[in-house]
C-alpha cells in the first residue's frame, strides 16, 4: 500500500504524541509497531496507516480525552521534536533501519498507566526501549 503525505503526517504526529520524550530508538519502535500492524497483524492488514493510528483507543494521544490531542492538532513542522519523528517514520517505512522491537504490534509505557492493559496481562515483552515495553502475538 503506498504511503501518502497524509500517512506521513499522521504517523509522525502519532510518534510525537506518543513518544516525543523517548530516545530516537523508541520513536522507531513505535513506528515499527504501526508498520507491523499493517503488515503482520490480521486485524489491521489492508488498513491505511491513518486508519491504524486514528482507530479508537489504539494510540492514546488521539483519544478525545487525552491532553496531548490538543497539541497534536496544532503541530507544525517547526514544533520542537517533530522533525525527529518524521525521520523515524521515514527510516522505518523505507527500511533504512533494523528493527529494535522485532515483530511487536503493541506497546505501552508502564509509568504512564494506572494498571497494566488487559491485553498485556500475563504477556512477556519482547523488548524495552526507553520507557516503552513492546509485545508481539497480541490477538
XYZ file of N, CA and C in Angstrom:
417
model
N 0.846 -1.173 0.000
C 0.000 0.000 0.000
C 0.900 1.247 0.000
N 0.730 2.163 -0.941
C 1.590 3.351 -0.989
C 1.353 4.264 0.214
N 2.399 4.967 0.612
C 2.317 5.904 1.729
C 1.988 7.282 1.168
N 0.929 7.873 1.692
C 0.507 9.201 1.238
C 1.120 10.276 2.136
N 1.037 11.517 1.719
C 1.520 12.622 2.566
C 0.708 12.697 3.849
N -0.576 12.329 3.780
C -1.389 12.309 4.996
C -0.923 11.208 5.940
N -0.537 10.035 5.402
C 0.030 8.969 6.226
C 1.294 9.472 6.933
N 2.156 10.119 6.168
C 3.401 10.652 6.727
C 3.102 11.589 7.887
N 2.153 12.488 7.710
C 1.816 13.463 8.746
C 1.198 12.776 9.975
N 0.255 11.864 9.759
C -0.439 11.226 10.881
C 0.507 10.305 11.662
N 1.308 9.515 10.974
C 2.243 8.636 11.684
C 3.256 9.481 12.450
N 3.817 10.495 11.825
C 4.793 11.358 12.507
C 4.155 12.070 13.693
N 2.923 12.506 13.534
C 2.203 13.148 14.641
C 1.948 12.155 15.769
N 1.619 10.927 15.403
C 1.405 9.883 16.407
C 2.692 9.651 17.190
N 3.812 9.586 16.497
C 5.095 9.414 17.184
C 5.354 10.571 18.139
N 5.082 11.774 17.705
C 5.289 12.941 18.558
C 4.385 12.865 19.787
N 3.136 12.507 19.578
C 2.184 12.438 20.679
C 2.463 11.311 21.648
N 2.954 10.201 21.143
C 3.166 9.020 21.978
C 4.552 8.969 22.616
N 5.566 9.512 21.939
C 6.924 9.259 22.445
C 7.914 10.387 22.182
N 7.445 11.620 22.198
C 8.371 12.722 21.936
C 9.488 12.822 22.971
N 9.296 12.329 24.188
C 10.335 12.371 25.212
C 11.230 11.139 25.229
N 10.995 10.226 24.319
C 11.756 8.980 24.261
C 12.980 9.139 23.361
N 13.960 8.237 23.497
C 15.108 8.275 22.585
C 14.650 7.954 21.151
N 15.525 8.260 20.211
C 15.210 8.009 18.800
C 14.767 6.562 18.582
N 15.446 5.605 19.229
C 15.104 4.190 19.074
C 13.675 3.908 19.537
N 13.206 4.636 20.527
C 11.828 4.488 20.985
C 10.823 4.975 19.950
N 11.154 6.045 19.281
C 10.293 6.548 18.200
C 10.252 5.540 17.045
N 11.421 4.986 16.746
C 11.499 3.944 15.714
C 10.653 2.745 16.135
N 10.727 2.363 17.392
C 9.942 1.233 17.888
C 8.453 1.434 17.701
N 7.962 2.618 18.016
C 6.522 2.885 17.850
C 6.160 2.918 16.368
N 7.019 3.491 15.531
C 6.759 3.478 14.088
C 6.714 2.040 13.567
N 7.570 1.183 14.092
C 7.563 -0.225 13.688
C 6.287 -0.930 14.130
N 5.786 -0.590 15.304
C 4.503 -1.157 15.750
C 3.415 -0.821 14.734
N 3.390 0.418 14.282
C 2.382 0.835 13.302
C 2.553 0.040 12.007
N 3.797 -0.042 11.534
C 4.063 -0.808 10.303
C 3.729 -2.285 10.498
N 4.125 -2.850 11.631
C 3.861 -4.263 11.887
C 2.365 -4.548 11.951
N 1.611 -3.624 12.475
C 0.164 -3.839 12.485
C -0.367 -3.935 11.054
N 0.118 -3.073 10.206
C -0.367 -3.073 8.823
C 0.073 -4.318 8.067
N 1.257 -4.811 8.352
C 1.794 -5.916 7.554
C 1.686 -7.290 8.213
N 1.606 -7.352 9.543
C 1.646 -8.639 10.234
C 0.384 -9.012 11.004
N -0.363 -8.032 11.427
C -1.486 -8.301 12.332
C -2.778 -8.455 11.553
N -3.414 -9.581 11.705
C -4.636 -9.916 10.957
C -5.702 -8.816 11.048
N -5.871 -8.234 12.227
C -6.915 -7.222 12.426
C -6.688 -5.951 11.601
N -5.422 -5.611 11.379
C -5.097 -4.325 10.756
C -4.675 -4.430 9.296
N -4.403 -5.628 8.792
C -3.923 -5.762 7.417
C -4.910 -5.136 6.448
N -4.366 -4.424 5.484
C -5.195 -3.787 4.476
C -5.675 -2.398 4.849
N -5.488 -2.009 6.094
C -5.892 -0.662 6.506
C -4.782 0.329 6.186
N -5.162 1.567 6.002
C -4.162 2.611 5.773
C -3.463 2.934 7.091
N -2.318 3.555 6.994
C -1.593 3.962 8.193
C -2.420 4.940 9.019
N -3.142 5.812 8.352
C -4.020 6.752 9.055
C -5.092 6.013 9.847
N -5.711 5.026 9.218
C -6.757 4.264 9.906
C -6.203 3.548 11.136
N -5.011 3.026 11.030
C -4.387 2.331 12.153
C -4.109 3.309 13.295
N -3.522 4.448 12.968
C -3.170 5.429 14.007
C -4.404 6.057 14.655
N -5.435 6.313 13.860
C -6.597 7.038 14.367
C -7.703 6.139 14.906
N -7.516 4.826 14.842
C -8.534 3.907 15.352
C -8.762 4.183 16.843
N -10.013 4.147 17.275
C -10.320 4.451 18.675
C -9.531 3.586 19.657
N -8.980 4.239 20.651
C -8.290 3.609 21.785
C -7.073 2.781 21.398
N -6.435 3.125 20.291
C -5.224 2.401 19.896
C -3.969 3.186 20.251
N -3.956 4.459 19.963
C -2.837 5.331 20.294
C -3.428 6.465 21.114
N -3.116 6.460 22.405
C -3.836 7.312 23.355
C -3.767 8.792 23.021
N -2.727 9.219 22.328
C -2.610 10.647 22.011
C -3.762 11.141 21.130
N -4.442 10.244 20.439
C -5.579 10.628 19.589
C -6.923 10.501 20.317
N -6.933 9.946 21.523
C -8.191 9.839 22.259
C -8.727 11.240 22.582
N -10.011 11.416 22.452
C -10.640 12.726 22.646
C -10.311 13.316 24.014
N -10.216 12.488 25.043
C -9.971 12.997 26.389
C -8.485 13.095 26.748
N -7.595 12.773 25.826
C -6.164 12.834 26.116
C -5.660 14.269 25.963
N -4.937 14.791 26.943
C -4.449 16.174 26.853
C -3.490 16.408 25.686
N -2.829 15.350 25.188
C -1.932 15.510 24.041
C -2.659 15.821 22.747
N -3.905 15.434 22.648
C -4.649 15.608 21.395
C -4.692 17.070 20.954
N -4.920 17.982 21.872
C -4.966 19.407 21.520
C -3.643 19.857 20.913
N -2.536 19.343 21.452
C -1.225 19.687 20.897
C -1.035 19.078 19.513
N -1.501 17.856 19.329
C -1.377 17.200 18.029
C -2.071 17.995 16.933
N -3.217 18.523 17.271
C -3.997 19.256 16.273
C -3.369 20.598 15.909
N -2.351 21.018 16.668
C -1.672 22.286 16.391
C -0.222 22.102 15.931
N 0.185 20.862 15.695
C 1.563 20.606 15.269
C 1.894 21.308 13.960
N 3.136 21.739 13.870
C 3.669 22.254 12.604
C 5.040 21.604 12.412
N 5.626 21.798 11.250
C 6.952 21.238 11.014
C 7.997 21.907 11.911
N 7.685 23.073 12.452
C 8.607 23.770 13.356
C 8.462 23.335 14.809
N 7.465 22.533 15.140
C 7.273 22.097 16.523
C 8.519 21.346 16.991
N 9.069 21.728 18.165
C 10.266 21.036 18.652
C 10.054 19.522 18.741
N 11.027 18.790 18.217
C 10.995 17.329 18.251
C 10.240 16.676 17.106
N 9.473 17.448 16.338
C 8.669 16.847 15.282
C 9.537 16.298 14.149
N 10.616 17.000 13.809
C 11.452 16.543 12.689
C 12.074 15.181 12.993
N 12.410 14.900 14.261
C 12.950 13.588 14.608
C 11.888 12.500 14.435
N 10.629 12.848 14.690
C 9.532 11.889 14.490
C 9.351 11.593 13.006
N 9.466 12.618 12.175
C 9.379 12.422 10.723
C 10.530 11.528 10.268
N 11.722 11.795 10.772
C 12.882 10.980 10.398
C 12.700 9.520 10.805
N 12.199 9.289 12.010
C 11.962 7.913 12.461
C 10.943 7.220 11.565
N 9.878 7.931 11.237
C 8.840 7.354 10.366
C 9.447 6.971 9.024
N 10.188 7.877 8.421
C 10.780 7.612 7.109
C 11.801 6.474 7.178
N 12.635 6.463 8.210
C 13.620 5.380 8.345
C 12.933 4.019 8.396
N 11.816 3.939 9.111
C 11.097 2.671 9.226
C 10.436 2.292 7.910
N 9.766 3.224 7.291
C 8.952 2.875 6.131
C 9.733 2.761 4.829
N 11.007 3.152 4.829
C 11.859 2.885 3.662
C 12.892 1.816 3.995
N 12.664 1.110 5.132
C 13.546 0.018 5.568
C 14.999 0.444 5.696
N 15.216 1.650 6.229
C 16.574 2.149 6.403
C 17.133 1.843 7.786
N 16.390 1.077 8.577
C 16.812 0.826 9.946
C 16.436 -0.602 10.344
N 17.268 -1.226 11.143
C 16.983 -2.568 11.656
C 16.034 -2.445 12.837
N 15.074 -3.330 12.915
C 14.049 -3.256 13.952
C 14.606 -3.561 15.341
N 14.471 -2.594 16.265
C 14.858 -2.897 17.646
C 13.755 -3.650 18.410
N 12.551 -3.777 17.807
C 11.424 -4.400 18.522
C 10.861 -5.615 17.806
N 11.549 -6.097 16.781
C 11.106 -7.292 16.067
C 9.716 -7.148 15.494
N 8.873 -8.138 15.751
C 7.514 -8.169 15.197
C 6.473 -7.596 16.151
N 6.878 -6.741 17.063
C 5.942 -6.175 18.038
C 4.807 -5.423 17.342
N 3.610 -5.630 17.834
C 2.431 -4.920 17.309
C 1.741 -4.092 18.392
N 2.272 -4.151 19.601
C 1.686 -3.408 20.715
C 2.801 -2.925 21.640
N 2.508 -1.895 22.392
C 3.448 -1.375 23.382
C 2.656 -0.556 24.390
N 3.283 -0.306 25.505
C 2.743 0.677 26.442
C 3.852 1.135 27.377
N 3.610 2.238 28.040
C 4.544 2.810 28.990
C 3.990 2.546 30.391
N 4.601 1.638 31.160
C 4.059 1.316 32.477
C 4.035 2.510 33.435
N 4.881 3.508 33.185
C 4.889 4.698 34.032
C 3.719 5.634 33.744
N 3.064 5.432 32.609
C 2.001 6.349 32.190
C 0.599 5.792 32.383
N 0.489 4.577 32.909
C -0.839 3.971 33.101
C -1.033 3.593 34.565
N -2.275 3.579 34.974
C -2.593 3.194 36.358
C -2.473 1.692 36.574
N -2.809 0.927 35.537
C -2.704 -0.528 35.633
C -2.323 -1.096 34.275
N -1.765 -2.278 34.302
C -1.363 -2.949 33.067
C -2.583 -3.141 32.176
N -2.470 -2.792 30.883
C -3.609 -3.020 29.982
C -4.002 -4.501 29.959
N -5.281 -4.753 29.757
C -5.772 -6.135 29.728
C -5.000 -6.986 28.731
N -4.725 -6.432 27.544
C -4.070 -7.209 26.501
C -2.645 -7.600 26.892
N -2.015 -6.885 27.846
C -0.623 -7.156 28.216
C -0.494 -8.062 29.439
N -1.578 -8.297 30.123
C -1.507 -9.091 31.352
C -1.080 -10.525 31.038
N -0.070 -10.966 31.732
C 0.451 -12.313 31.537
C 1.386 -12.448 30.343
N 1.615 -11.375 29.615
C 2.500 -11.422 28.442
C 3.895 -10.937 28.826
N 4.878 -11.460 28.142
C 6.262 -11.052 28.366
C 6.677 -10.134 27.219
N 7.166 -8.936 27.539
C 7.603 -8.040 26.470
C 8.778 -8.619 25.687
N 8.819 -8.312 24.390
C 9.955 -8.751 23.571
C 11.135 -7.804 23.737
N 10.842 -6.580 24.192
C 11.901 -5.579 24.295
C 11.393 -4.403 25.111
N 12.305 -3.722 25.772
C 12.012 -2.425 26.360
C 12.930 -1.428 25.695
N 12.346 -0.339 25.204
C 13.124 0.745 24.617
C 12.659 2.015 25.305
N 13.565 2.682 25.980
C 13.173 3.844 26.770
C 12.177 3.392 27.830
N 11.055 4.074 27.905
C 10.027 3.740 28.889
C 8.988 2.751 28.367
N 9.034 2.417 27.081
C 8.004 1.571 26.480
C 8.387 0.089 26.497
N 7.402 -0.733 26.823
C 7.522 -2.180 26.704
C 6.825 -2.594 25.413
N 7.470 -3.431 24.605
C 6.943 -3.850 23.314
C 6.571 -5.327 23.347
N 5.430 -5.659 22.687
C 4.870 -7.008 22.730
C 4.509 -7.491 21.323
N 4.599 -8.799 21.128
C 4.101 -9.408 19.897
C 3.093 -10.492 20.261
N 2.477 -11.056 19.254
C 1.480 -12.133 19.432
C 0.303 -11.697 20.302
N -0.154 -10.490 20.096
C -1.345 -9.983 20.776
C -2.501 -10.095 19.790
N -3.546 -10.774 20.197
C -4.703 -11.007 19.315
C -5.447 -9.713 19.025
